[in-house]
mmCIF file of C-alpha atoms in Angstrom:
data_model
loop_
_atom_site.group_PDB
_atom_site.id
_atom_site.type_symbol
_atom_site.label_atom_id
_atom_site.label_comp_id
_atom_site.label_asym_id
_atom_site.label_seq_id
_atom_site.Cartn_x
_atom_site.Cartn_y
_atom_site.Cartn_z
ATOM 1 C CA MET A 273 -2.179 -16.168 -0.324
ATOM 2 C CA PRO A 274 0.155 -13.470 1.056
ATOM 3 C CA LEU A 275 2.788 -16.198 1.482
ATOM 4 C CA ALA A 276 2.269 -17.366 -2.110
ATOM 5 C CA LEU A 277 2.720 -13.807 -3.365
ATOM 6 C CA LEU A 278 5.805 -13.470 -1.145
ATOM 7 C CA ALA A 279 7.257 -16.615 -2.725
ATOM 8 C CA LEU A 280 6.704 -15.124 -6.180
ATOM 9 C CA ALA A 281 8.290 -11.853 -5.023
ATOM 10 C CA VAL A 282 11.391 -13.779 -3.864
ATOM 11 C CA VAL A 283 11.722 -15.198 -7.380
ATOM 12 C CA ALA A 284 11.467 -11.682 -8.821
ATOM 13 C CA PHE A 285 14.043 -10.433 -6.300
ATOM 14 C CA GLY A 286 16.564 -13.054 -7.426
ATOM 15 C CA ILE A 287 15.939 -12.262 -11.099
ATOM 16 C CA GLY A 288 16.374 -8.525 -10.555
ATOM 17 C CA THR A 289 19.574 -9.055 -8.581
ATOM 18 C CA THR A 290 21.272 -11.306 -11.125
ATOM 19 C CA GLU A 291 20.227 -9.149 -14.083
ATOM 20 C CA PHE A 292 21.517 -5.807 -12.825
ATOM 21 C CA ALA A 293 24.358 -6.740 -10.432
ATOM 22 C CA THR A 294 26.380 -7.983 -13.412
ATOM 23 C CA MET A 295 26.580 -4.419 -14.746
ATOM 24 C CA GLY A 296 28.240 -3.221 -11.538
ATOM 25 C CA LEU A 297 30.777 -6.049 -11.559
ATOM 26 C CA LEU A 298 32.026 -5.831 -15.153
ATOM 27 C CA PRO A 299 35.540 -4.588 -14.209
ATOM 28 C CA GLN A 300 35.984 -7.462 -11.728
ATOM 29 C CA ILE A 301 34.593 -10.012 -14.186
ATOM 30 C CA ALA A 302 36.828 -8.724 -16.984
ATOM 31 C CA ASP A 303 39.889 -8.958 -14.754
ATOM 32 C CA GLY A 304 38.919 -12.417 -13.506
ATOM 33 C CA ILE A 305 38.509 -14.041 -16.916
ATOM 34 C CA GLY A 306 41.183 -12.028 -18.707
ATOM 35 C CA VAL A 307 39.171 -9.947 -21.164
ATOM 36 C CA SER A 308 38.500 -6.242 -21.673
ATOM 37 C CA VAL A 309 35.594 -4.518 -19.971
ATOM 38 C CA PRO A 310 33.756 -3.960 -23.300
ATOM 39 C CA GLN A 311 34.132 -7.650 -24.115
ATOM 40 C CA ALA A 312 32.899 -8.585 -20.642
ATOM 41 C CA GLY A 313 29.872 -6.399 -21.346
ATOM 42 C CA ASN A 314 28.768 -9.002 -23.875
ATOM 43 C CA ILE A 315 27.705 -11.260 -21.008
ATOM 44 C CA VAL A 316 25.006 -8.672 -20.213
ATOM 45 C CA SER A 317 23.810 -9.066 -23.793
ATOM 46 C CA ALA A 318 23.946 -12.856 -23.398
ATOM 47 C CA TYR A 319 21.537 -12.685 -20.471
ATOM 48 C CA ALA A 320 19.179 -10.366 -22.369
ATOM 49 C CA LEU A 321 19.292 -12.687 -25.383
ATOM 50 C CA GLY A 322 18.393 -15.578 -23.106
ATOM 51 C CA VAL A 323 15.358 -13.638 -21.860
ATOM 52 C CA VAL A 324 14.170 -12.806 -25.376
ATOM 53 C CA VAL A 325 14.541 -16.401 -26.571
ATOM 54 C CA GLY A 326 13.468 -18.177 -23.411
ATOM 55 C CA ALA A 327 10.200 -16.361 -22.725
ATOM 56 C CA PRO A 328 8.235 -17.714 -25.724
ATOM 57 C CA VAL A 329 10.189 -20.963 -26.143
ATOM 58 C CA LEU A 330 10.038 -22.222 -22.552
ATOM 59 C CA THR A 331 6.458 -21.030 -22.147
ATOM 60 C CA GLY A 332 5.522 -22.943 -25.278
ATOM 61 C CA ILE A 333 7.347 -26.079 -24.146
ATOM 62 C CA GLY A 334 5.590 -25.906 -20.782
ATOM 63 C CA ALA A 335 2.161 -25.037 -22.166
ATOM 64 C CA ARG A 336 0.552 -28.204 -20.787
ATOM 65 C CA ILE A 337 2.504 -28.389 -17.515
ATOM 66 C CA PRO A 338 0.596 -27.300 -14.378
ATOM 67 C CA HIS A 339 1.655 -23.813 -13.353
ATOM 68 C CA LYS A 340 3.166 -24.717 -9.988
ATOM 69 C CA LYS A 341 5.288 -27.513 -11.461
ATOM 70 C CA LEU A 342 6.394 -25.213 -14.275
ATOM 71 C CA LEU A 343 7.397 -22.521 -11.760
ATOM 72 C CA LEU A 344 9.530 -25.067 -9.892
ATOM 73 C CA LEU A 345 11.199 -26.311 -13.095
ATOM 74 C CA LEU A 346 11.960 -22.776 -14.271
ATOM 75 C CA SER A 347 13.317 -21.795 -10.848
ATOM 76 C CA GLY A 348 15.553 -24.863 -10.904
ATOM 77 C CA LEU A 349 16.919 -23.795 -14.289
ATOM 78 C CA PHE A 350 17.506 -20.302 -12.862
ATOM 79 C CA VAL A 351 19.583 -21.802 -10.017
ATOM 80 C CA VAL A 352 21.589 -23.963 -12.444
ATOM 81 C CA GLY A 353 22.338 -20.976 -14.692
ATOM 82 C CA ASN A 354 23.641 -18.833 -11.853
ATOM 83 C CA VAL A 355 25.723 -21.607 -10.284
ATOM 84 C CA ALA A 356 27.168 -22.320 -13.737
ATOM 85 C CA SER A 357 27.998 -18.598 -14.007
ATOM 86 C CA ALA A 358 29.909 -18.766 -10.719
ATOM 87 C CA LEU A 359 31.884 -21.811 -11.874
ATOM 88 C CA ALA A 360 32.621 -20.719 -15.467
ATOM 89 C CA PRO A 361 36.401 -20.730 -16.022
ATOM 90 C CA GLY A 362 36.508 -18.478 -19.087
ATOM 91 C CA PHE A 363 34.590 -16.054 -21.276
ATOM 92 C CA GLY A 364 32.975 -18.620 -23.586
ATOM 93 C CA LEU A 365 31.460 -20.726 -20.827
ATOM 94 C CA LEU A 366 30.458 -17.633 -18.850
ATOM 95 C CA PHE A 367 28.663 -16.271 -21.913
ATOM 96 C CA ALA A 368 26.808 -19.579 -22.273
ATOM 97 C CA ALA A 369 25.994 -19.681 -18.540
ATOM 98 C CA ARG A 370 24.544 -16.160 -18.577
ATOM 99 C CA PHE A 371 22.426 -17.076 -21.605
ATOM 100 C CA LEU A 372 21.209 -20.126 -19.666
ATOM 101 C CA ALA A 373 20.444 -17.997 -16.592
ATOM 102 C CA GLY A 374 18.391 -15.611 -18.735
ATOM 103 C CA LEU A 375 16.281 -18.318 -20.388
ATOM 104 C CA PRO A 376 13.760 -18.764 -17.513
ATOM 105 C CA HIS A 377 13.515 -15.014 -16.712
ATOM 106 C CA GLY A 378 10.547 -14.087 -18.892
ATOM 107 C CA ALA A 379 8.740 -17.396 -18.443
ATOM 108 C CA LEU A 380 9.035 -17.115 -14.648
ATOM 109 C CA PHE A 381 7.513 -13.642 -14.699
ATOM 110 C CA GLY A 382 4.836 -14.660 -17.185
ATOM 111 C CA VAL A 383 3.735 -17.801 -15.351
ATOM 112 C CA GLY A 384 4.123 -16.008 -12.019
ATOM 113 C CA ALA A 385 1.869 -13.157 -13.163
ATOM 114 C CA VAL A 386 -0.852 -15.588 -14.246
ATOM 115 C CA VAL A 387 -0.564 -17.521 -10.967
ATOM 116 C CA ALA A 388 -0.689 -14.310 -8.902
ATOM 117 C CA SER A 389 -3.759 -13.044 -10.781
ATOM 118 C CA ARG A 390 -5.600 -16.294 -10.058
ATOM 119 C CA LEU A 391 -4.905 -16.220 -6.322
ATOM 120 C CA VAL A 392 -7.405 -13.384 -5.854
ATOM 121 C CA ALA A 393 -10.731 -12.129 -7.175
ATOM 122 C CA PRO A 394 -10.557 -10.602 -10.682
ATOM 123 C CA ASP A 395 -10.964 -7.036 -9.419
ATOM 124 C CA ARG A 396 -7.756 -7.399 -7.378
ATOM 125 C CA ALA A 397 -5.657 -9.204 -9.988
ATOM 126 C CA ALA A 398 -3.419 -6.243 -10.855
ATOM 127 C CA ARG A 399 -2.642 -5.660 -7.173
ATOM 128 C CA ALA A 400 -1.536 -9.270 -6.831
ATOM 129 C CA VAL A 401 0.687 -9.033 -9.922
ATOM 130 C CA SER A 402 2.203 -5.751 -8.724
ATOM 131 C CA LYS A 403 3.110 -7.397 -5.392
ATOM 132 C CA MET A 404 5.163 -9.947 -7.294
ATOM 133 C CA PHE A 405 6.856 -7.136 -9.242
ATOM 134 C CA LEU A 406 7.817 -5.520 -5.916
ATOM 135 C CA GLY A 407 10.518 -8.165 -5.631
ATOM 136 C CA LEU A 408 12.096 -6.822 -8.821
ATOM 137 C CA THR A 409 12.024 -3.198 -7.690
ATOM 138 C CA ILE A 410 13.299 -3.994 -4.180
ATOM 139 C CA ALA A 411 16.178 -5.844 -5.834
ATOM 140 C CA ASN A 412 17.293 -2.494 -7.251
ATOM 141 C CA ILE A 413 17.348 -1.026 -3.730
ATOM 142 C CA VAL A 414 18.842 -3.930 -1.775
ATOM 143 C CA GLY A 415 19.844 -6.868 -3.949
ATOM 144 C CA VAL A 416 21.859 -5.098 -6.635
ATOM 145 C CA PRO A 417 23.945 -2.896 -4.263
ATOM 146 C CA ALA A 418 24.472 -5.855 -1.906
ATOM 147 C CA GLY A 419 25.394 -8.202 -4.740
ATOM 148 C CA THR A 420 27.770 -5.623 -6.213
ATOM 149 C CA ALA A 421 29.437 -5.012 -2.846
ATOM 150 C CA LEU A 422 29.733 -8.763 -2.210
ATOM 151 C CA GLY A 423 31.295 -9.310 -5.613
ATOM 152 C CA GLN A 424 33.753 -6.465 -5.101
ATOM 153 C CA GLN A 425 34.839 -7.736 -1.682
ATOM 154 C CA LEU A 426 34.817 -11.522 -2.135
ATOM 155 C CA GLY A 427 35.148 -11.855 -5.891
ATOM 156 C CA TRP A 428 32.554 -11.640 -8.640
ATOM 157 C CA ARG A 429 31.764 -15.349 -8.457
ATOM 158 C CA SER A 430 30.377 -14.931 -4.932
ATOM 159 C CA ALA A 431 27.594 -12.684 -6.268
ATOM 160 C CA TYR A 432 26.315 -15.460 -8.539
ATOM 161 C CA VAL A 433 26.585 -17.987 -5.704
ATOM 162 C CA ALA A 434 24.443 -15.676 -3.556
ATOM 163 C CA VAL A 435 21.843 -15.424 -6.324
ATOM 164 C CA GLY A 436 21.851 -19.215 -6.573
ATOM 165 C CA VAL A 437 21.086 -19.393 -2.852
ATOM 166 C CA ILE A 438 18.197 -16.929 -3.340
ATOM 167 C CA GLY A 439 16.927 -19.209 -6.095
ATOM 168 C CA VAL A 440 16.973 -22.213 -3.758
ATOM 169 C CA VAL A 441 15.050 -20.216 -1.137
ATOM 170 C CA ALA A 442 12.523 -19.301 -3.826
ATOM 171 C CA LEU A 443 12.183 -22.956 -4.845
ATOM 172 C CA VAL A 444 11.377 -23.982 -1.270
ATOM 173 C CA ALA A 445 8.906 -21.115 -0.826
ATOM 174 C CA LEU A 446 7.142 -21.896 -4.105
ATOM 175 C CA SER A 447 6.807 -25.578 -3.236
ATOM 176 C CA LEU A 448 5.391 -24.770 0.215
ATOM 177 C CA PHE A 449 3.082 -21.838 -0.413
ATOM 178 C CA VAL A 450 1.887 -21.709 -4.036
ATOM 179 C CA PRO A 451 -1.269 -23.789 -4.519
ATOM 180 C CA HIS A 452 -1.791 -26.148 -7.431
ATOM 181 C CA GLN A 453 -3.477 -24.460 -10.405
ATOM 182 C CA PRO A 454 -4.646 -26.839 -13.158
ATOM 183 C CA ARG A 455 -4.258 -25.766 -16.742
ATOM 184 C CA GLY A 456 -7.447 -25.151 -18.741
ATOM 185 C CA GLN A 457 -8.744 -27.626 -21.286
ATOM 186 C CA GLN A 458 -7.678 -25.449 -24.214
ATOM 187 C CA THR A 459 -4.096 -24.864 -23.158
ATOM 188 C CA GLY A 460 -1.313 -25.977 -25.440
ATOM 189 C CA VAL A 461 1.407 -24.368 -27.500
ATOM 190 C CA ARG A 462 -0.840 -23.895 -30.558
ATOM 191 C CA HIS A 463 -3.505 -22.231 -28.452
ATOM 192 C CA GLU A 464 -0.924 -19.939 -26.831
ATOM 193 C CA LEU A 465 0.557 -19.025 -30.224
ATOM 194 C CA ARG A 466 -2.915 -18.327 -31.607
ATOM 195 C CA ALA A 467 -3.519 -15.895 -28.743
ATOM 196 C CA MET A 468 -0.211 -14.162 -29.560
ATOM 197 C CA GLY A 469 -1.622 -13.337 -33.000
ATOM 198 C CA ASN A 470 -4.277 -11.062 -31.476
ATOM 199 C CA ARG A 471 -3.734 -7.501 -32.782
ATOM 200 C CA GLN A 472 -4.117 -6.060 -29.303
ATOM 201 C CA VAL A 473 -1.393 -8.369 -27.987
ATOM 202 C CA VAL A 474 0.925 -7.246 -30.793
ATOM 203 C CA ILE A 475 0.189 -3.561 -30.100
ATOM 204 C CA GLY A 476 0.666 -4.133 -26.363
ATOM 205 C CA LEU A 477 4.093 -5.689 -26.926
ATOM 206 C CA ALA A 478 5.041 -2.860 -29.304
ATOM 207 C CA THR A 479 3.961 -0.345 -26.647
ATOM 208 C CA ALA A 480 6.266 -2.040 -24.140
ATOM 209 C CA VAL A 481 9.235 -2.088 -26.543
ATOM 210 C CA VAL A 482 8.890 1.542 -27.647
ATOM 211 C CA GLY A 483 7.520 3.190 -24.520
ATOM 212 C CA PHE A 484 9.792 1.453 -22.034
ATOM 213 C CA GLY A 485 12.683 2.036 -24.437
ATOM 214 C CA GLY A 486 12.441 5.676 -23.342
ATOM 215 C CA PHE A 487 13.084 4.604 -19.755
ATOM 216 C CA PHE A 488 16.168 2.594 -20.708
ATOM 217 C CA ALA A 489 17.557 5.303 -22.979
ATOM 218 C CA VAL A 490 18.286 7.264 -19.799
ATOM 219 C CA TYR A 491 18.843 4.416 -17.320
ATOM 220 C CA SER A 492 21.628 2.953 -19.477
ATOM 221 C CA TYR A 493 23.644 6.197 -19.332
ATOM 222 C CA LEU A 494 22.567 7.474 -15.936
ATOM 223 C CA VAL A 495 25.961 7.052 -14.247
ATOM 224 C CA PRO A 496 28.007 9.001 -16.849
ATOM 225 C CA MET A 497 25.253 11.633 -17.029
ATOM 226 C CA LEU A 498 25.452 12.138 -13.269
ATOM 227 C CA THR A 499 29.249 12.251 -13.177
ATOM 228 C CA HIS A 500 29.727 14.481 -16.226
ATOM 229 C CA LEU A 501 26.771 16.846 -15.846
ATOM 230 C CA THR A 502 25.541 16.719 -12.252
ATOM 231 C CA GLY A 503 29.029 16.536 -10.792
ATOM 232 C CA LEU A 504 28.491 13.517 -8.552
ATOM 233 C CA SER A 505 31.402 11.267 -7.649
ATOM 234 C CA ASP A 506 31.618 7.678 -8.825
ATOM 235 C CA SER A 507 31.172 6.436 -5.250
ATOM 236 C CA SER A 508 27.825 8.209 -4.846
ATOM 237 C CA THR A 509 26.221 6.865 -8.019
ATOM 238 C CA THR A 510 25.384 3.529 -6.342
ATOM 239 C CA LEU A 511 23.190 5.377 -3.859
ATOM 240 C CA VAL A 512 21.544 7.245 -6.726
ATOM 241 C CA LEU A 513 20.734 3.970 -8.473
ATOM 242 C CA ALA A 514 19.180 2.784 -5.212
ATOM 243 C CA LEU A 515 17.116 5.990 -5.221
ATOM 244 C CA TYR A 516 15.980 5.040 -8.710
ATOM 245 C CA GLY A 517 14.882 1.739 -7.205
ATOM 246 C CA VAL A 518 12.943 3.561 -4.493
ATOM 247 C CA GLY A 519 11.030 5.419 -7.193
ATOM 248 C CA MET A 520 10.315 2.142 -8.999
ATOM 249 C CA THR A 521 9.024 0.598 -5.779
ATOM 250 C CA LEU A 522 6.692 3.542 -5.142
ATOM 251 C CA GLY A 523 5.418 3.340 -8.715
ATOM 252 C CA THR A 524 4.774 -0.387 -8.382
ATOM 253 C CA LEU A 525 2.847 0.112 -5.131
ATOM 254 C CA VAL A 526 0.372 2.491 -6.760
ATOM 255 C CA ALA A 527 0.273 0.680 -10.119
ATOM 256 C CA GLY A 528 -1.735 -2.279 -8.840
ATOM 257 C CA PRO A 529 -4.738 -0.414 -7.370
ATOM 258 C CA LEU A 530 -4.792 2.084 -10.247
ATOM 259 C CA THR A 531 -4.680 -0.666 -12.859
ATOM 260 C CA ASP A 532 -7.485 -2.593 -11.168
ATOM 261 C CA ARG A 533 -9.602 0.563 -11.248
ATOM 262 C CA ALA A 534 -8.734 1.898 -14.733
ATOM 263 C CA LEU A 535 -6.196 0.013 -16.821
ATOM 264 C CA ARG A 536 -5.882 2.129 -19.950
ATOM 265 C CA PRO A 537 -5.955 5.522 -18.174
ATOM 266 C CA THR A 538 -3.174 4.273 -15.888
ATOM 267 C CA LEU A 539 -1.108 3.238 -18.912
ATOM 268 C CA TYR A 540 -1.751 6.553 -20.690
ATOM 269 C CA ALA A 541 -0.870 8.578 -17.593
ATOM 270 C CA GLY A 542 2.297 6.560 -16.940
ATOM 271 C CA LEU A 543 3.626 7.041 -20.478
ATOM 272 C CA ALA A 544 2.675 10.731 -20.587
ATOM 273 C CA LEU A 545 4.251 11.473 -17.196
ATOM 274 C CA LEU A 546 7.356 9.432 -18.037
ATOM 275 C CA SER A 547 7.845 11.402 -21.271
ATOM 276 C CA SER A 548 7.343 14.696 -19.426
ATOM 277 C CA ALA A 549 9.776 13.724 -16.681
ATOM 278 C CA LEU A 550 12.446 12.820 -19.243
ATOM 279 C CA VAL A 551 12.105 16.262 -20.813
ATOM 280 C CA VAL A 552 12.362 17.856 -17.355
ATOM 281 C CA PHE A 553 15.493 15.794 -16.650
ATOM 282 C CA TRP A 554 17.192 17.426 -19.633
ATOM 283 C CA PHE A 555 17.018 20.684 -17.636
ATOM 284 C CA THR A 556 17.474 19.390 -14.068
ATOM 285 C CA VAL A 557 20.421 17.052 -14.680
ATOM 286 C CA HIS A 558 22.817 19.964 -14.090
ATOM 287 C CA SER A 559 21.684 20.512 -10.454
ATOM 288 C CA THR A 560 22.015 17.830 -7.783
ATOM 289 C CA VAL A 561 18.759 18.072 -5.822
ATOM 290 C CA PRO A 562 16.432 18.679 -8.812
ATOM 291 C CA ALA A 563 18.199 15.854 -10.679
ATOM 292 C CA LEU A 564 17.685 13.401 -7.808
ATOM 293 C CA VAL A 565 14.014 14.325 -7.475
ATOM 294 C CA THR A 566 13.502 13.881 -11.215
ATOM 295 C CA ILE A 567 15.327 10.532 -11.190
ATOM 296 C CA THR A 568 13.041 9.235 -8.462
ATOM 297 C CA PHE A 569 9.980 10.333 -10.439
ATOM 298 C CA ILE A 570 11.294 8.727 -13.642
ATOM 299 C CA GLY A 571 11.770 5.462 -11.763
ATOM 300 C CA ALA A 572 8.227 5.656 -10.405
ATOM 301 C CA MET A 573 6.668 6.342 -13.801
ATOM 302 C CA GLY A 574 8.684 3.585 -15.455
ATOM 303 C CA ALA A 575 7.351 1.110 -12.897
ATOM 304 C CA LEU A 576 3.833 2.484 -13.242
ATOM 305 C CA ILE A 577 3.793 1.300 -16.868
ATOM 306 C CA THR A 578 4.790 -2.293 -16.113
ATOM 307 C CA THR A 579 1.648 -3.585 -14.395
ATOM 308 C CA PRO A 580 -0.971 -2.198 -16.826
ATOM 309 C CA VAL A 581 0.968 -3.524 -19.831
ATOM 310 C CA GLN A 582 1.232 -6.935 -18.173
ATOM 311 C CA MET A 583 -2.478 -7.034 -17.333
ATOM 312 C CA LEU A 584 -3.450 -5.730 -20.780
ATOM 313 C CA LEU A 585 -1.562 -8.546 -22.501
ATOM 314 C CA MET A 586 -3.096 -11.151 -20.210
ATOM 315 C CA ALA A 587 -6.577 -9.786 -20.932
ATOM 316 C CA LYS A 588 -6.138 -9.680 -24.702
ATOM 317 C CA ALA A 589 -4.695 -13.195 -24.812
ATOM 318 C CA LYS A 590 -7.902 -14.258 -22.989
ATOM 319 C CA ASP A 591 -7.770 -17.926 -21.933
ATOM 320 C CA ALA A 592 -4.159 -18.430 -23.101
ATOM 321 C CA PRO A 593 -2.395 -15.587 -21.261
ATOM 322 C CA THR A 594 0.844 -17.247 -20.189
ATOM 323 C CA MET A 595 2.946 -16.770 -23.329
ATOM 324 C CA ALA A 596 1.731 -13.194 -23.762
ATOM 325 C CA ALA A 597 2.617 -12.405 -20.151
ATOM 326 C CA ALA A 598 6.054 -13.993 -20.571
ATOM 327 C CA SER A 599 6.701 -12.256 -23.897
ATOM 328 C CA ASN A 600 6.166 -8.929 -22.149
ATOM 329 C CA HIS A 601 9.579 -9.432 -20.526
ATOM 330 C CA SER A 602 11.144 -10.209 -23.885
ATOM 331 C CA ALA A 603 9.682 -6.864 -24.966
ATOM 332 C CA PHE A 604 11.229 -5.108 -21.977
ATOM 333 C CA ASN A 605 14.645 -6.552 -22.807
ATOM 334 C CA LEU A 606 14.279 -5.427 -26.414
ATOM 335 C CA ALA A 607 13.381 -2.010 -24.987
ATOM 336 C CA ASN A 608 16.568 -2.158 -22.924
ATOM 337 C CA ALA A 609 18.699 -2.908 -25.965
ATOM 338 C CA GLY A 610 16.920 -0.465 -28.280
ATOM 339 C CA GLY A 611 16.785 2.395 -25.782
ATOM 340 C CA ALA A 612 20.468 2.011 -24.924
ATOM 341 C CA TRP A 613 21.384 1.884 -28.627
ATOM 342 C CA LEU A 614 19.422 5.025 -29.541
ATOM 343 C CA GLY A 615 20.696 6.906 -26.495
ATOM 344 C CA GLY A 616 24.247 5.938 -27.430
ATOM 345 C CA LEU A 617 23.715 7.148 -30.996
ATOM 346 C CA ALA A 618 22.659 10.561 -29.688
ATOM 347 C CA ILE A 619 25.777 10.836 -27.524
ATOM 348 C CA SER A 620 28.053 9.637 -30.348
ATOM 349 C CA ALA A 621 26.475 12.207 -32.680
ATOM 350 C CA GLY A 622 27.789 14.940 -30.398
ATOM 351 C CA TRP A 623 24.436 15.966 -28.931
ATOM 352 C CA GLY A 624 25.813 15.821 -25.401
ATOM 353 C CA TRP A 625 25.434 13.621 -22.343
ATOM 354 C CA ALA A 626 21.938 14.973 -21.657
ATOM 355 C CA SER A 627 20.618 13.968 -25.081
ATOM 356 C CA PRO A 628 19.400 10.472 -24.077
ATOM 357 C CA SER A 629 16.696 12.160 -21.994
ATOM 358 C CA LEU A 630 15.204 13.756 -25.122
ATOM 359 C CA VAL A 631 15.557 10.494 -27.054
ATOM 360 C CA GLY A 632 13.758 8.761 -24.205
ATOM 361 C CA ALA A 633 10.998 11.366 -24.196
ATOM 362 C CA GLY A 634 10.457 10.817 -27.922
ATOM 363 C CA LEU A 635 10.208 7.060 -27.414
ATOM 364 C CA GLY A 636 7.759 7.604 -24.557
ATOM 365 C CA VAL A 637 5.521 9.743 -26.767
ATOM 366 C CA ALA A 638 5.671 7.117 -29.521
ATOM 367 C CA GLY A 639 4.710 4.449 -26.974
ATOM 368 C CA LEU A 640 1.797 6.619 -25.855
ATOM 369 C CA GLY A 641 0.651 6.834 -29.468
ATOM 370 C CA LEU A 642 0.680 3.032 -29.754
ATOM 371 C CA ALA A 643 -1.259 2.754 -26.486
ATOM 372 C CA PHE A 644 -3.882 5.177 -27.798
ATOM 373 C CA MET A 645 -4.137 3.141 -30.987
ATOM 374 C CA GLY A 646 -4.946 0.066 -28.934
ATOM 375 C CA GLY A 647 -7.480 2.057 -26.936
ATOM 376 C CA LEU A 648 -9.255 3.202 -30.077
ATOM 377 C CA MET A 649 -9.495 -0.405 -31.222
ATOM 378 C CA ASP A 650 -11.136 -1.225 -27.892
ATOM 379 C CA ARG A 651 -13.779 1.489 -28.180
ATOM 380 C CA GLY A 652 -17.241 0.005 -27.989
ATOM 381 C CA SER A 653 -15.834 -3.404 -27.068
ATOM 382 C CA ARG A 654 -15.992 -5.307 -23.786
ATOM 383 C CA SER A 655 -12.781 -7.193 -24.513
ATOM 384 C CA ALA A 656 -10.790 -5.191 -21.996
ATOM 385 C CA VAL A 657 -12.059 -7.129 -18.963
ATOM 386 C CA ILE A 658 -8.917 -7.892 -16.992
ATOM 387 C CA THR A 659 -8.728 -11.445 -15.790
ATOM 388 C CA GLY A 660 -6.658 -14.446 -16.778
ATOM 389 C CA ALA A 661 -8.618 -16.790 -14.515
ATOM 390 C CA GLN A 662 -10.763 -19.683 -15.573
ATOM 391 C CA PRO A 663 -14.464 -19.339 -14.586
ATOM 392 C CA GLU A 664 -14.251 -21.880 -11.764
ATOM 393 C CA GLN A 665 -11.186 -20.080 -10.356
ATOM 394 C CA VAL A 666 -12.971 -16.732 -10.490
ATOM 395 C CA ALA A 667 -15.866 -18.196 -8.527
ATOM 396 C CA ALA A 668 -13.520 -19.755 -5.976
ATOM 397 C CA ALA A 669 -11.649 -16.488 -5.497
ATOM 398 C CA GLN A 670 -14.876 -14.557 -5.050
ATOM 399 C CA SER A 671 -16.179 -17.046 -2.492
ATOM 400 C CA GLN A 672 -12.929 -16.753 -0.542
ATOM 401 C CA ARG A 673 -13.304 -12.986 -0.445
ATOM 402 C CA GLY A 674 -16.914 -13.229 0.688
#
């Protein structure tokens, strides 16, 4: 089982690397395909659009495919998309290739989360899911800086080739170590869509979009904030982004055990502490050491939100959790776009480079309000039991523990 979780973490590592390394290579990409940097930035949007579209669509198409086979098919599509990105001769084909690379992103995380939760007993499901998410956070520490440096030294295409190689490694690991998990009798696209209509699923997705939008309102403008207000050089910002990744990794490590013990309190605490940290950052951004400490804490609290939201959606979707789990990553990408847009509006309005931190804090508070709304709906109900496993899989996992 540790090897199966490691295989899932390798998939997450590749996804995190390809998603964020592109942002650090925009000048090289723009120069290589003969467009402006702002125009090259549209390929970041193409990937995000692929995530938003692909999560529900590919999950629906694969609703009756066994989970392991679906993971392999989605990983193969991920490899194809990144190799196509490396070979794209111009902007149009690169845009299409990045959209293609983004399509399996959410479905891979959604199916992977369900698979991870069913590898262990129900009371350890969140810990298993958080171990998969560690691949994503470690990508921000290792994969993104390494991919950026590789692309700067050997050309931007080499970064996508490297991600393709990671995808092949993930394919081999998944085929070797992830056990077969049959789909339940009720699975199918209609059943998955019916589960998506649950009010708690809708509120959970809204919480992810709004609450995590606060995180991205600052993350999107972190580099100019640090150079204009903190006084850091451009060369040192890469290390600061890695520090952000360290915070995210620490948050992910504690998110699993806390979520297994108390899901909603963990979600409430994460959103409240994230909002508070963003307010604090408005004051500390002007001093190097306090700013770096606050950045690390913001990263940790952002990651602390991810696991409880994922597990909440899987619980509320009951015996059709895959599409809900995948759609969570569509929600995060909408949060990315919305948070960046609102933070940019604040800067354009003349509120200053520090203003995205207050915008982010407001979004965090709004997300907390949505989370509380869902909690009130749960009061007096036992529907918050956190497991996506079928009864026979629960029994098997418990017997393996015993």
